[in-house]
Coordinates of C-alpha atoms and ligand atoms in Angstrom, one line a residue:
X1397 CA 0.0 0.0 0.0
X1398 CA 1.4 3.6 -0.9
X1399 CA 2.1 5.9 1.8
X1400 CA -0.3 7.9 0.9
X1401 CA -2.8 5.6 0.9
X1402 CA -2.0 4.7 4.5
X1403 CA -3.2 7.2 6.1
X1404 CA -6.6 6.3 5.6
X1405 CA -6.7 3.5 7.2
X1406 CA -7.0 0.7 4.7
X1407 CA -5.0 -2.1 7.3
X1408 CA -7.9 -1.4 10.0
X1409 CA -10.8 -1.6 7.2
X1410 CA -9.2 -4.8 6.1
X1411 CA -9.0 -6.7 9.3
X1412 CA -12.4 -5.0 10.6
X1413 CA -14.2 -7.1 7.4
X1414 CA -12.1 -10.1 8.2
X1415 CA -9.9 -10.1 5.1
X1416 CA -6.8 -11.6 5.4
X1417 CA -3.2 -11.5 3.6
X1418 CA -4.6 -15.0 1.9
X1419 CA -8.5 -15.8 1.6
X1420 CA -9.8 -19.0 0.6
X1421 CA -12.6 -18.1 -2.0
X1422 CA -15.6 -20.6 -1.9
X1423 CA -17.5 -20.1 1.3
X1424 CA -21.4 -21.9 1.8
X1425 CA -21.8 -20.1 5.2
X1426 CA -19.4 -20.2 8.0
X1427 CA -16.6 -22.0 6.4
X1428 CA -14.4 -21.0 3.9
X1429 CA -12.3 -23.8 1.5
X1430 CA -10.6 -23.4 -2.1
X1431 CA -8.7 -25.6 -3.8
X1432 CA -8.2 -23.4 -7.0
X1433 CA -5.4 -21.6 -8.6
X1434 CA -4.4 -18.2 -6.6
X1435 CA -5.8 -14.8 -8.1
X1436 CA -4.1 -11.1 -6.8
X1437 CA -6.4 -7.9 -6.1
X1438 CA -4.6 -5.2 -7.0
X1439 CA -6.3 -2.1 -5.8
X1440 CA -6.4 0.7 -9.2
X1441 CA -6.2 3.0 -6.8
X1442 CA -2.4 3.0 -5.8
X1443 CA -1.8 -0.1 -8.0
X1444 CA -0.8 -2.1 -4.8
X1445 CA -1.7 -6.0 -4.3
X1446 CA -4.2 -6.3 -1.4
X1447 CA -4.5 -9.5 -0.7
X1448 CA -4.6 -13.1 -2.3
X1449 CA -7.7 -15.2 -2.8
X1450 CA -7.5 -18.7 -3.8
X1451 CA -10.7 -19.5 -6.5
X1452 CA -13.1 -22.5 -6.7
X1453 CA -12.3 -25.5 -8.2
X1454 CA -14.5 -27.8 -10.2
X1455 CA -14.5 -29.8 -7.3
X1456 CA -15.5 -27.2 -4.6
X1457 CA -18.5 -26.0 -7.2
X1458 CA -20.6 -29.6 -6.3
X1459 CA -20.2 -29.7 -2.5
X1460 CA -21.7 -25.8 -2.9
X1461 CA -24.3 -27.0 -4.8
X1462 CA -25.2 -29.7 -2.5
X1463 CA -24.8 -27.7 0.6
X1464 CA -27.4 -25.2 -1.1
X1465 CA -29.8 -28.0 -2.3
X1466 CA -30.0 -29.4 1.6
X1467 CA -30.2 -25.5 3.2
X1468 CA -33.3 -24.8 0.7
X1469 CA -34.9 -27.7 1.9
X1470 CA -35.0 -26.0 5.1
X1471 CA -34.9 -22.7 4.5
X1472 CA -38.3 -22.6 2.6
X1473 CA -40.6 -24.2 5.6
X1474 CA -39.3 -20.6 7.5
X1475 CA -41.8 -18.4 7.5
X1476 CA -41.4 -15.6 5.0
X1477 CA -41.6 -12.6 7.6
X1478 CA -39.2 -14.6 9.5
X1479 CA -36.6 -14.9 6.5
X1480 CA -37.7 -11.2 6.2
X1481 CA -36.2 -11.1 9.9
X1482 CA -32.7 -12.3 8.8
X1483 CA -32.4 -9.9 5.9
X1484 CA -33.7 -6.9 8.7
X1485 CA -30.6 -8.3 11.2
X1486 CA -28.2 -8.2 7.5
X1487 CA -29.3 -4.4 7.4
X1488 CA -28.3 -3.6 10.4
X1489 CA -25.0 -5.1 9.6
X1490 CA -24.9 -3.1 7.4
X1491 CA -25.4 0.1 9.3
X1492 CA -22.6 -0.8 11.7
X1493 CA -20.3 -1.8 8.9
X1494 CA -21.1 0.9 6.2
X1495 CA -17.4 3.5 6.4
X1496 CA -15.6 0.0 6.1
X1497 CA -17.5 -1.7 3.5
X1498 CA -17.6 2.1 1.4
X1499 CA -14.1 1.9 2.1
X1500 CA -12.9 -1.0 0.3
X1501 CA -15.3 -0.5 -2.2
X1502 CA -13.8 2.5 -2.8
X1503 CA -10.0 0.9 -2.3
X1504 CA -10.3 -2.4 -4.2
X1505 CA -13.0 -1.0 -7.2
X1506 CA -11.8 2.3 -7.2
X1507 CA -15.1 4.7 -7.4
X1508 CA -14.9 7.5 -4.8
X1509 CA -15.6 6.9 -1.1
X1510 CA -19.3 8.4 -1.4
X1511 CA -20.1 6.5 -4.1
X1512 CA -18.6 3.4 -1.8
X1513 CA -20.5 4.7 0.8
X1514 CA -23.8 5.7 -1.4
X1515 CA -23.4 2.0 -2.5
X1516 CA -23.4 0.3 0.7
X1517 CA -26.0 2.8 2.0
X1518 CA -28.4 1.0 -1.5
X1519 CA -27.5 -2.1 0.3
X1520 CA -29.6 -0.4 3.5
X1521 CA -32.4 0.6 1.5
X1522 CA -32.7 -3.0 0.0
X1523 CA -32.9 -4.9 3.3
X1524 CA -35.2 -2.4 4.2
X1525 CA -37.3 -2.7 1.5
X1526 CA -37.1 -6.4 1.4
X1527 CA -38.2 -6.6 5.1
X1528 CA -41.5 -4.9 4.3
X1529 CA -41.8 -6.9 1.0
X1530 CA -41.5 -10.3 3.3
X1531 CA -44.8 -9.9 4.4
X1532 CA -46.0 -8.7 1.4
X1533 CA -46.0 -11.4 -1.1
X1534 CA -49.2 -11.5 -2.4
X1535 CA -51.1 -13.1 -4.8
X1536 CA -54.8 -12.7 -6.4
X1537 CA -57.5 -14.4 -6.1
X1538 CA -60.6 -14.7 -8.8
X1539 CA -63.9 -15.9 -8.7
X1540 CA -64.4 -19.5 -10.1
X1541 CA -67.2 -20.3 -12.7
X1542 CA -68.1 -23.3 -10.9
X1543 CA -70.4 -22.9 -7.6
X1544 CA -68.9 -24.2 -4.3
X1545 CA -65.0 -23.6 -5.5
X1546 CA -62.5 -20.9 -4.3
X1547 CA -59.7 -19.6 -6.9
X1548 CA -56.1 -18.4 -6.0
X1549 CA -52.6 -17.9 -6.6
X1550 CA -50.1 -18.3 -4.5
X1551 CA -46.0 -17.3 -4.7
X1552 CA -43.6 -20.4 -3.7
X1553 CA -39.7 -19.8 -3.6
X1554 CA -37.7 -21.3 -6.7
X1555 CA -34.6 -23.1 -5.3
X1556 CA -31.3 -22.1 -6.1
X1557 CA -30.7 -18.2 -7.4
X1558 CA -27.4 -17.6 -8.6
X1559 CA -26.6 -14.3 -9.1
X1560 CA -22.9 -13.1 -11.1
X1561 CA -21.9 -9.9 -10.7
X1562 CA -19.4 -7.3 -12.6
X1563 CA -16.9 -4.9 -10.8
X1564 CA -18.2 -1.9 -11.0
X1565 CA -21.1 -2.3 -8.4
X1566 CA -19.5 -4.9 -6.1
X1567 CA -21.5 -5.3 -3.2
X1568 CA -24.9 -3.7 -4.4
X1569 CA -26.5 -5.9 -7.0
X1570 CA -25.4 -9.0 -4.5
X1571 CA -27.7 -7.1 -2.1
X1572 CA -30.3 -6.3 -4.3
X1573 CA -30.8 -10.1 -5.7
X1574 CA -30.2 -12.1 -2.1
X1575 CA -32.3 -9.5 -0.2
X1576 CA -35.0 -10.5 -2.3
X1577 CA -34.3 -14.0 -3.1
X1578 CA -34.1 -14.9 0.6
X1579 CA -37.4 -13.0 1.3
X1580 CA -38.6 -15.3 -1.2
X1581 CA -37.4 -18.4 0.2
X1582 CA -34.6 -19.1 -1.7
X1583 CA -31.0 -19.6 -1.2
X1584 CA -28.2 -18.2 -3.0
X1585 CA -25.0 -18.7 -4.6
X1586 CA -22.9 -15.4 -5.8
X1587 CA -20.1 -15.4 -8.0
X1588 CA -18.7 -12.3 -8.1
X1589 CA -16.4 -10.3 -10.4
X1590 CA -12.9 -11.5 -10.1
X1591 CA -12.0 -7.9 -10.5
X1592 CA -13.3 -7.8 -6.6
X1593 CA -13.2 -10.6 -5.0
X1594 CA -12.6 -8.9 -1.2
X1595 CA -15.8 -6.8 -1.8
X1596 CA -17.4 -10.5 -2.2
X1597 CA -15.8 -12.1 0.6
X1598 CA -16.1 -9.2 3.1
X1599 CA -20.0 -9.4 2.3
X1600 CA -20.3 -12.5 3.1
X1601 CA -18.2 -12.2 6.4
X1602 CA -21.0 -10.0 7.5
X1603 CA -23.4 -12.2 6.7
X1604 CA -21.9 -15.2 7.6
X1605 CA -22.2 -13.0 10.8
X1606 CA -25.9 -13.1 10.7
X1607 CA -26.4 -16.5 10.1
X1608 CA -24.4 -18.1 13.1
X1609 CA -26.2 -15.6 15.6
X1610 CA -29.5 -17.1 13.9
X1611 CA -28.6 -20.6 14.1
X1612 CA -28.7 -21.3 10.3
X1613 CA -27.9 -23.7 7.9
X1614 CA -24.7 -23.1 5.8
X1615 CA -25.8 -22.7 2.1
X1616 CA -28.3 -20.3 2.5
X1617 CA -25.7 -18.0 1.0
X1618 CA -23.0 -18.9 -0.5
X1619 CA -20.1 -17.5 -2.7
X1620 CA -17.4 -18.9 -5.5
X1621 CA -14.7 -16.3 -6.6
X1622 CA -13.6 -18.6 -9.6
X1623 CA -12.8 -17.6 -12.6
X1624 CA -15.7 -17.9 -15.9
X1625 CA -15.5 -21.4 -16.2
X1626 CA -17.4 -22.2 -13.4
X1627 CA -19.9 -19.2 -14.1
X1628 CA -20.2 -21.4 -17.6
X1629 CA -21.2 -24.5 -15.2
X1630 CA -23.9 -22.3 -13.0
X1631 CA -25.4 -21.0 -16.4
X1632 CA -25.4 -24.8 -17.5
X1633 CA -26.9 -26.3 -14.3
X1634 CA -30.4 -27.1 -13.8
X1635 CA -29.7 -27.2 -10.4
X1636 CA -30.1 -23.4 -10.2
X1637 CA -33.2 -22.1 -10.9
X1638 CA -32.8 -18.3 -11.7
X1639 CA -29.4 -16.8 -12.5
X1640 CA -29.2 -13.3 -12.5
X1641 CA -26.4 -12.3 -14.5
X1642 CA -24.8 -8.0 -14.6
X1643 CA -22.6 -7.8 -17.2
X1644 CA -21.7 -7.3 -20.6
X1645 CA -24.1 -7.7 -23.8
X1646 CA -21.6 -10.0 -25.6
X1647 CA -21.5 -12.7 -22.3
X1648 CA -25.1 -11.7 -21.2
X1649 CA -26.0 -13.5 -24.9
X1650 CA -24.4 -16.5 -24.0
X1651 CA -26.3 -16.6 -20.9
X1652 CA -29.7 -15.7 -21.8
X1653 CA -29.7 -18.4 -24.9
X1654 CA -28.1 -21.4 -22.4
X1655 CA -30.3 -20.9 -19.6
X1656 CA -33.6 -20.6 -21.9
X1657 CA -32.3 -24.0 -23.6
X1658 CA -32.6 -25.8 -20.0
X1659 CA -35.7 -23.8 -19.7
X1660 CA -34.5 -22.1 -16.2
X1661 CA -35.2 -18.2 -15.8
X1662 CA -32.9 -15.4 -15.8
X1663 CA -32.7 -12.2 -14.9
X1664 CA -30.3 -9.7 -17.7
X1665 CA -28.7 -6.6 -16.3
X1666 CA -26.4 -5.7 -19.4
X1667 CA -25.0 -2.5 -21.1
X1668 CA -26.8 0.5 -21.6
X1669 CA -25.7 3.6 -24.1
X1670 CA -27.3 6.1 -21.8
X1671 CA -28.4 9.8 -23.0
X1672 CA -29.8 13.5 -21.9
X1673 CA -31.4 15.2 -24.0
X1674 CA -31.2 19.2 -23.0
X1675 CA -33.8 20.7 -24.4
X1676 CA -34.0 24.5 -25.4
X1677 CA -36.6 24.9 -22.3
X1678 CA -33.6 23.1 -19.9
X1679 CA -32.6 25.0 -16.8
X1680 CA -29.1 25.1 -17.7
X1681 CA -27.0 25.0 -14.5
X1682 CA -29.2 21.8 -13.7
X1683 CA -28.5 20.4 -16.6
X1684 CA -24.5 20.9 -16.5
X1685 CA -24.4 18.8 -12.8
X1686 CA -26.4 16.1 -14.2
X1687 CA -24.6 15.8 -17.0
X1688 CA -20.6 16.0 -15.4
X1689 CA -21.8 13.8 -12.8
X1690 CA -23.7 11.4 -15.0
X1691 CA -20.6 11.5 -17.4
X1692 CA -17.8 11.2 -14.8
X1693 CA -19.5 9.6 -11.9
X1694 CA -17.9 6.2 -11.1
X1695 CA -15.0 7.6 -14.1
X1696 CA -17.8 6.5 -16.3
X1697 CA -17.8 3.2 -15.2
X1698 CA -21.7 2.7 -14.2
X1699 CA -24.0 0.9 -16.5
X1700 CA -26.0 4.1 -16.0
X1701 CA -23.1 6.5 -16.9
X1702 CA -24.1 9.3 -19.6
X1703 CA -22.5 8.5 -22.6
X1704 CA -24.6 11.1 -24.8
X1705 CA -26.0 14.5 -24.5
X1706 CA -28.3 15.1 -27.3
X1707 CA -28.3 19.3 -27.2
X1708 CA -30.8 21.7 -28.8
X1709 CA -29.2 23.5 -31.1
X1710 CA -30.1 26.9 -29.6
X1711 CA -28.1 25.5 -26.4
X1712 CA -25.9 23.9 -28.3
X1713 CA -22.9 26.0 -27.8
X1714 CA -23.7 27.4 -24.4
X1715 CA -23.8 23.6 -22.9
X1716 CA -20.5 22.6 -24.9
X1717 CA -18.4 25.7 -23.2
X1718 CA -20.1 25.8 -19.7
X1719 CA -18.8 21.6 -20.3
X1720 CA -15.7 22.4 -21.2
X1721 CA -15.1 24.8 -18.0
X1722 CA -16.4 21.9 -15.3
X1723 CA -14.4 19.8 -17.0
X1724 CA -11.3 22.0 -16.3
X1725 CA -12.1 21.9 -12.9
X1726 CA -12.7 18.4 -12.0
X1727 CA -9.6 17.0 -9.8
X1728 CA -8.4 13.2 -10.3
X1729 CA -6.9 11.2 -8.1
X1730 CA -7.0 9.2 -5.0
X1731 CA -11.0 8.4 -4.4
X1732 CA -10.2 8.4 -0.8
X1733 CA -9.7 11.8 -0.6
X1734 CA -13.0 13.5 -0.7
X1735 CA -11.4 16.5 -2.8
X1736 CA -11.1 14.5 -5.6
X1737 CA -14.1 14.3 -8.0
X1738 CA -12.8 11.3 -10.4
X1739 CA -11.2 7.9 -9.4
X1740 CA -9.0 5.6 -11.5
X1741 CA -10.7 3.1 -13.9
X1742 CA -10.7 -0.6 -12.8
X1743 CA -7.5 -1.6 -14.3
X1744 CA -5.3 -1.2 -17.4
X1745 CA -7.0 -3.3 -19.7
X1746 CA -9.8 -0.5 -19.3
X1747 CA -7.3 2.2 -19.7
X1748 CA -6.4 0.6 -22.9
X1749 CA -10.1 0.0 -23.8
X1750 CA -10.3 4.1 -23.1
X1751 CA -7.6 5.1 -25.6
X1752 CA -9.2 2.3 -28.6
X1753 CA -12.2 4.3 -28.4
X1754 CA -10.4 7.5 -28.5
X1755 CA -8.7 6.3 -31.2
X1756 CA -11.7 5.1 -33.4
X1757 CA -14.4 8.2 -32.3
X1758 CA -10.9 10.6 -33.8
X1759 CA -10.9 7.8 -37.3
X1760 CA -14.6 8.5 -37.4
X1761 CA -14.4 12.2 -37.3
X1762 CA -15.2 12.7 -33.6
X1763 CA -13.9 16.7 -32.6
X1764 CA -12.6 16.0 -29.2
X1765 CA -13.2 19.2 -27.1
X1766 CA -11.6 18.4 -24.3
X1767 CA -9.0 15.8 -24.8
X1768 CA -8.1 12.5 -23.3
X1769 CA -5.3 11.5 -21.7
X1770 CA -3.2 8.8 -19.9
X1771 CA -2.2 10.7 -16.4
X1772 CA 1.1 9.5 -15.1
X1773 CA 3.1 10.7 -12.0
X1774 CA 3.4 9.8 -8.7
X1775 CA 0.1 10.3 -8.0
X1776 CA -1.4 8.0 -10.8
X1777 CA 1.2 5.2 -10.7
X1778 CA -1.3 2.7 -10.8
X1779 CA -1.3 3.3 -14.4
X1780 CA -5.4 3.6 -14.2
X1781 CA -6.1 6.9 -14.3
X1782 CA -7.6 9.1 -17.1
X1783 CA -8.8 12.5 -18.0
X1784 CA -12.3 12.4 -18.7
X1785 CA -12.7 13.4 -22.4
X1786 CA -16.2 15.0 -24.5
X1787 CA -16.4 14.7 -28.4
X1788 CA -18.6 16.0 -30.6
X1789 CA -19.4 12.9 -33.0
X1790 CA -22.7 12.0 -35.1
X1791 CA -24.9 9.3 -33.3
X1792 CA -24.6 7.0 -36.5
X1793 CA -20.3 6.0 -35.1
X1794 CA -20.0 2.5 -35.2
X1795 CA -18.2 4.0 -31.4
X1796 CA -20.5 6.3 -30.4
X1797 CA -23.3 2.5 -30.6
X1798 CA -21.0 0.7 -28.2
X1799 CA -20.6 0.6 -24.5
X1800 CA -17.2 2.3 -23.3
X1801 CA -17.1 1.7 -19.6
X1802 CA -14.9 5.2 -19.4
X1803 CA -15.2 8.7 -18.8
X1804 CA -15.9 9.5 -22.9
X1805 CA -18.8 11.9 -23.5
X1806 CA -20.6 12.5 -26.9
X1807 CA -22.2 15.4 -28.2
X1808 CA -25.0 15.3 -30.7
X1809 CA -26.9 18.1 -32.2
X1810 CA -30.7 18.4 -32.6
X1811 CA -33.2 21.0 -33.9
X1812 CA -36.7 19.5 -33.3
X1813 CA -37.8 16.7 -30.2
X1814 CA -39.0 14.0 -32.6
X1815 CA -35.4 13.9 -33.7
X1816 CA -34.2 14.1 -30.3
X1817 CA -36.3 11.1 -29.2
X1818 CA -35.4 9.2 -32.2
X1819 CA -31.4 9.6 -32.0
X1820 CA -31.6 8.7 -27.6
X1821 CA -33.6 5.9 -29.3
X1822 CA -31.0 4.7 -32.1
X1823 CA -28.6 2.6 -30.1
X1824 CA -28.7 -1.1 -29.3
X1825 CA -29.3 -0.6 -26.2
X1826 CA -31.7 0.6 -23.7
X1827 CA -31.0 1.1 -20.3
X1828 CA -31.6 4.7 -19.1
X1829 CA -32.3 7.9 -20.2
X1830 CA -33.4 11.2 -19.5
X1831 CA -34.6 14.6 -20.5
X1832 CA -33.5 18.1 -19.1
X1833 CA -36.8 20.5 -19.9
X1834 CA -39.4 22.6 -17.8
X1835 CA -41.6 22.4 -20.7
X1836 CA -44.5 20.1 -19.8
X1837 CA -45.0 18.9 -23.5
X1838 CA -41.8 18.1 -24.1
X1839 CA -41.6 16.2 -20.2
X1840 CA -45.1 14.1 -21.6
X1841 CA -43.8 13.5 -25.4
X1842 CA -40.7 12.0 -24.2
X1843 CA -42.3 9.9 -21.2
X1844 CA -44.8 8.8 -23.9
X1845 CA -45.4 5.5 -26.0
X1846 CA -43.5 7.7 -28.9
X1847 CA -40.8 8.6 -26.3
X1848 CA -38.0 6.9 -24.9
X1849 CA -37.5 2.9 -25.1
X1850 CA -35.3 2.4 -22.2
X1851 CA -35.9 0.9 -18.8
X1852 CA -35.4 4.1 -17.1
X1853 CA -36.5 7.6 -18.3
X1854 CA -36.3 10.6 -16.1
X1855 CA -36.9 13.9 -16.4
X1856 CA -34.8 16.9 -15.2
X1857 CA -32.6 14.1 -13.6
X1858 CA -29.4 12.9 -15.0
X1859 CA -29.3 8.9 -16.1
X1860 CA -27.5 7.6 -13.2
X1861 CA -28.2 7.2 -9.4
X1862 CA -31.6 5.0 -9.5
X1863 CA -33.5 4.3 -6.3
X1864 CA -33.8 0.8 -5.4
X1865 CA -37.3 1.4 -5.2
X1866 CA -37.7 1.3 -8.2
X1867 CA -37.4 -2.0 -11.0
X1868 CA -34.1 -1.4 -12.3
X1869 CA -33.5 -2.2 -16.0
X1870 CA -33.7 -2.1 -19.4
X1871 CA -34.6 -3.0 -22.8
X1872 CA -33.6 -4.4 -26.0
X1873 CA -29.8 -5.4 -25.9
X1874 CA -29.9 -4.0 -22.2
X1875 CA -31.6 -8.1 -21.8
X1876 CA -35.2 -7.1 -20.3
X1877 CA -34.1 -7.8 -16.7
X1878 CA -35.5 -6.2 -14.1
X1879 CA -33.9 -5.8 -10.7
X1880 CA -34.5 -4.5 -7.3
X1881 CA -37.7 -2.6 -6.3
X1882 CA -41.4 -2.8 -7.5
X1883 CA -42.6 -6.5 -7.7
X1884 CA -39.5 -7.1 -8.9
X1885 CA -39.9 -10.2 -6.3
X1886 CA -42.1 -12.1 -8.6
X1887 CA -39.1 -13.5 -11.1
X1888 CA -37.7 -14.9 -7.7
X1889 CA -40.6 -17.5 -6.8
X1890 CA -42.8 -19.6 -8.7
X1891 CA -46.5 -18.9 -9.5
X1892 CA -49.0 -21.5 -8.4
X1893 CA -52.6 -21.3 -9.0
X1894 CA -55.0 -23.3 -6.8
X1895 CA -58.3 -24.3 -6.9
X1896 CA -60.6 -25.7 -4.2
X1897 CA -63.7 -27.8 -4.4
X1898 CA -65.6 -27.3 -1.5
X1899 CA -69.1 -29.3 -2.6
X1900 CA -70.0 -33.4 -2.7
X1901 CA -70.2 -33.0 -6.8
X1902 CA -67.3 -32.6 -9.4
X1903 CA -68.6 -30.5 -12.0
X1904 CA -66.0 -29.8 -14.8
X1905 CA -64.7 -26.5 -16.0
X1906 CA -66.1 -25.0 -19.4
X1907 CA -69.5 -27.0 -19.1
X1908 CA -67.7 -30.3 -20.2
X1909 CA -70.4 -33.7 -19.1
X1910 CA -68.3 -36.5 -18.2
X1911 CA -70.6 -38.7 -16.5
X1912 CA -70.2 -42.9 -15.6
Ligands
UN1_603 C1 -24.9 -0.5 -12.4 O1 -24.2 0.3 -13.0 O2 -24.8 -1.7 -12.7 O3 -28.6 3.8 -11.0 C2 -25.9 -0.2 -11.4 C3 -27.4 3.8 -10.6 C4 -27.1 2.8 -9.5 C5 -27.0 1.4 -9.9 C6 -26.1 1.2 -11.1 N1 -28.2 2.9 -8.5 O4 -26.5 4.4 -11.1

């Protein structure tokens, strides 16, 4: 660890989470085996290794399974407001372990510590809300067309949930899929990013935690750090009844097509190409914080980030050169230090994935007004650092239709709001989007059936920073998913619908005779 980086107190967060100089990285509960090869976290932040974790083997991957099969068994005959009891005890956890676990967020991922912190404090809002939700599960029930019988529908919990995460939200979306899937009756088993694995195992610390004071079976939640081999297996097995998969559209393909062909369910969190439009009716100053924050939030690494501004032409020029000055003031460096606006990015493959794009938007004709750039120095010796860059480019790139996960920010002209609409609109993907207006129309035409097609679409709020109250997700290549808030429970159990005969005769449905 860097001297620097000493001073706040990244030794103390490490042993307060219980991670250790070597981990072992499969864990069904309390105990904690491996018998993989050895993977390094290096922290982007100062470059520095932070610990060791040794992955999951093949071999480990079936006694998880089994361990989770046997815990379900029990774990579903718990009352659901009692499960919802657990996840209320994880929250409070939570609570008491929030400036560490926003810490090494912040260390091992690299986003600043209040988006660490905002991160874990989702986590909060989650068990919360799944605490509520637990006695909340409803179903309908209908009148029958024969006399003397009673209709319903009733939820049942599905099994297994795996859930496989990506880097760039390392403790969240495991919170937002078990806090729900246990509710439901379900156990869990996470594989994270590899990218994090300490975020991972300090998670389940807590919650291992949770289970002992509760006397619980091991396997209600579970975790593999192993490399994408044995996320392959999960995808493959029938044994898992739901996998709910964050990541990119090319691998989030793979999954959606090899679970449907063992008919199991999934749940797709996958890119998004995320836009504002700034209308000529935007308040401006609003419009410049949502869009800097949006844009370099996370160093762009969010699947929410703002890739686009799509800018009145009347603006136009006024937004580009109010963007230009907050851009010359953002600081980089450490995320620890809360003076610093913009982190590192996650590693150096992601620096180099930065400087392609660069590279093509410039082949393409993109005019860079503000230009990007590799920082080195003392300061940035992780070699992950990057000056967050704006372009003005034509939505049609073959660049500006792909996901970047960095700091790169396109601006796109428009005269009239159809056009608008129709450009946020012309990307693969569809995750989130929003408007900047105080013109009502405009607010209703773009909220409309002939406005946006994303998941998401806000108005006079920037793309990023949903509430987990929310269903969070989005369309088209984005994979349909839905996650979090809402009745977002509902992918997580089974639908059963039941119906009683309560009379001496057995009259048939749709008037059918059938006598003897
Ligand atoms: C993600 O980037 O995968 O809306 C999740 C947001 C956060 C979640 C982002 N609440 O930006």
């Amino acid at each position: 660890m860097s001297k620097k980086v000493k001073d706040f107190g990244i030794e103390k967060t490490l042993r307060n989470l219980g991670i250790k100089d070597e981990n072992k990285g499969t864990s069904v509960g309390g105990e904690y085996f491996a018998s993989g090869k050895m993977i390094e976290s290096f922290s982007p932040v100062d470059g520095e290794l932070i610990s060791k974790v040794e992955t999951s083997a093949e071999s480990d991957y079936d006694r998880v399974i089994e361990t989770a099969q046997n815990a379900f068994k029990e774990f579903r005959l718990i009352p659901a407001p009692k499960r919802g009891e657990l996840v209320r005890q994880l929250g409070q956890k939570l609570r008491q372990y929030k400036d560490d676990l926003g810490k090494l967020v912040s260390y091992e991922m690299g986003k600043s510590l209040q988006e660490g912190l905002g991160e874990v404090q989702e986590m909060i809002d989650i068990c919360d809300f799944a605490v509520g939700l637990s006695r909340q599960l409803h179903g309908f029930t209908m009148h029958s067309e024969r006399p003397g019988h009673r209709m319903y529908e009733q939820y049942h919990p599905l099994g297994i949930v795996g859930i496989i995460t990506a880097f760039n939200f390392p403790v969240a979306v495991w919170s937002w899929n078990t806090a729900l899937a246990w509710i439901c009756g379900n156990v869990t088993i996470w594989k994270p990013s590899e990218k994090t694995p300490l975020c991972a195992i300090a998670c389940q610390n807590i919650m291992i935690e949770v289970l002992k004071e509760n006397n619980l079976p091991e396997g209600i939640s579970s975790v593999l750090v192993a490399d994408h081999e044995i996320g392959q297996k999960m995808v493959d097995d029938k044994r898992i009844s739901l996998i709910s998969f964050t990541g990119s559209t090319r691998v989030g393909r793979m999954v959606s097509s090899k679970v449907a062909e063992r008919f199991g369910k999934s749940i797709l969190e996958l890119g998004g190409n995320n836009a504002i439009i700034i209308s000529k009716d935007a308040d401006l100053d609003m419009s410049i914080i949502g869009a800097v924050f949006g844009a370099v939030g996370t160093a762009g690494q969010r699947c929410t980030s703002t890739r686009r501004l799509i800018i009145h032409e009347s603006v136009y020029d006024e937004v580009k050169n109010r963007l230009v000055k907050a851009y010359g003031q953002l600081k980089i460096g450490n995320p620890l230090d809360e003076n610093n606006h913009v982190g590192p990015l996650i590693d150096r493959d992601a620096v180099e994935q930065y400087t392609k794009s660069i590279e093509k938007c410039k082949q393409e004709g993109g005019n860079f007004v503000v230009e990007g750039a590799v920082l080195e120095g003392e300061e940035y010796a992780s070699g992950c650092y990057v000056k967050p860059c704006i372009a003005e480019v034509e939505n049609s790139y073959e660049i500006v239709q792909y996901e970047t996960f960095a700091p790169i920010l396109y601006l796109i002209k428009y005269s009239t709001l159809e056009e608008a609409i129709a450009t946020q609109n012309d990307v693969p993907q569809g995750l989130s989007s929003a408007i900047m207006t105080q013109n009502l129309r405009e607010a209703e035409l773009f909220l409309s059936h002939a406005g946006s097609d994303c998941g998401i679409a806000n108005v006079n709020i920037g793309t990023s920073g949903a509430e987990i109250g929310g269903a969070f997700g989005g369309e088209k290549e984005t994979g349909g998913g839905r996650e979090s808030g809402s009745d977002v429970w509902k992918y997580y159990m089974r639908r059963q619908t039941n119906t009683i005969n309560y009379t001496a005769q057995l009259p048939l449905a749709q008037g059918i005779k059938f006598d003897l």
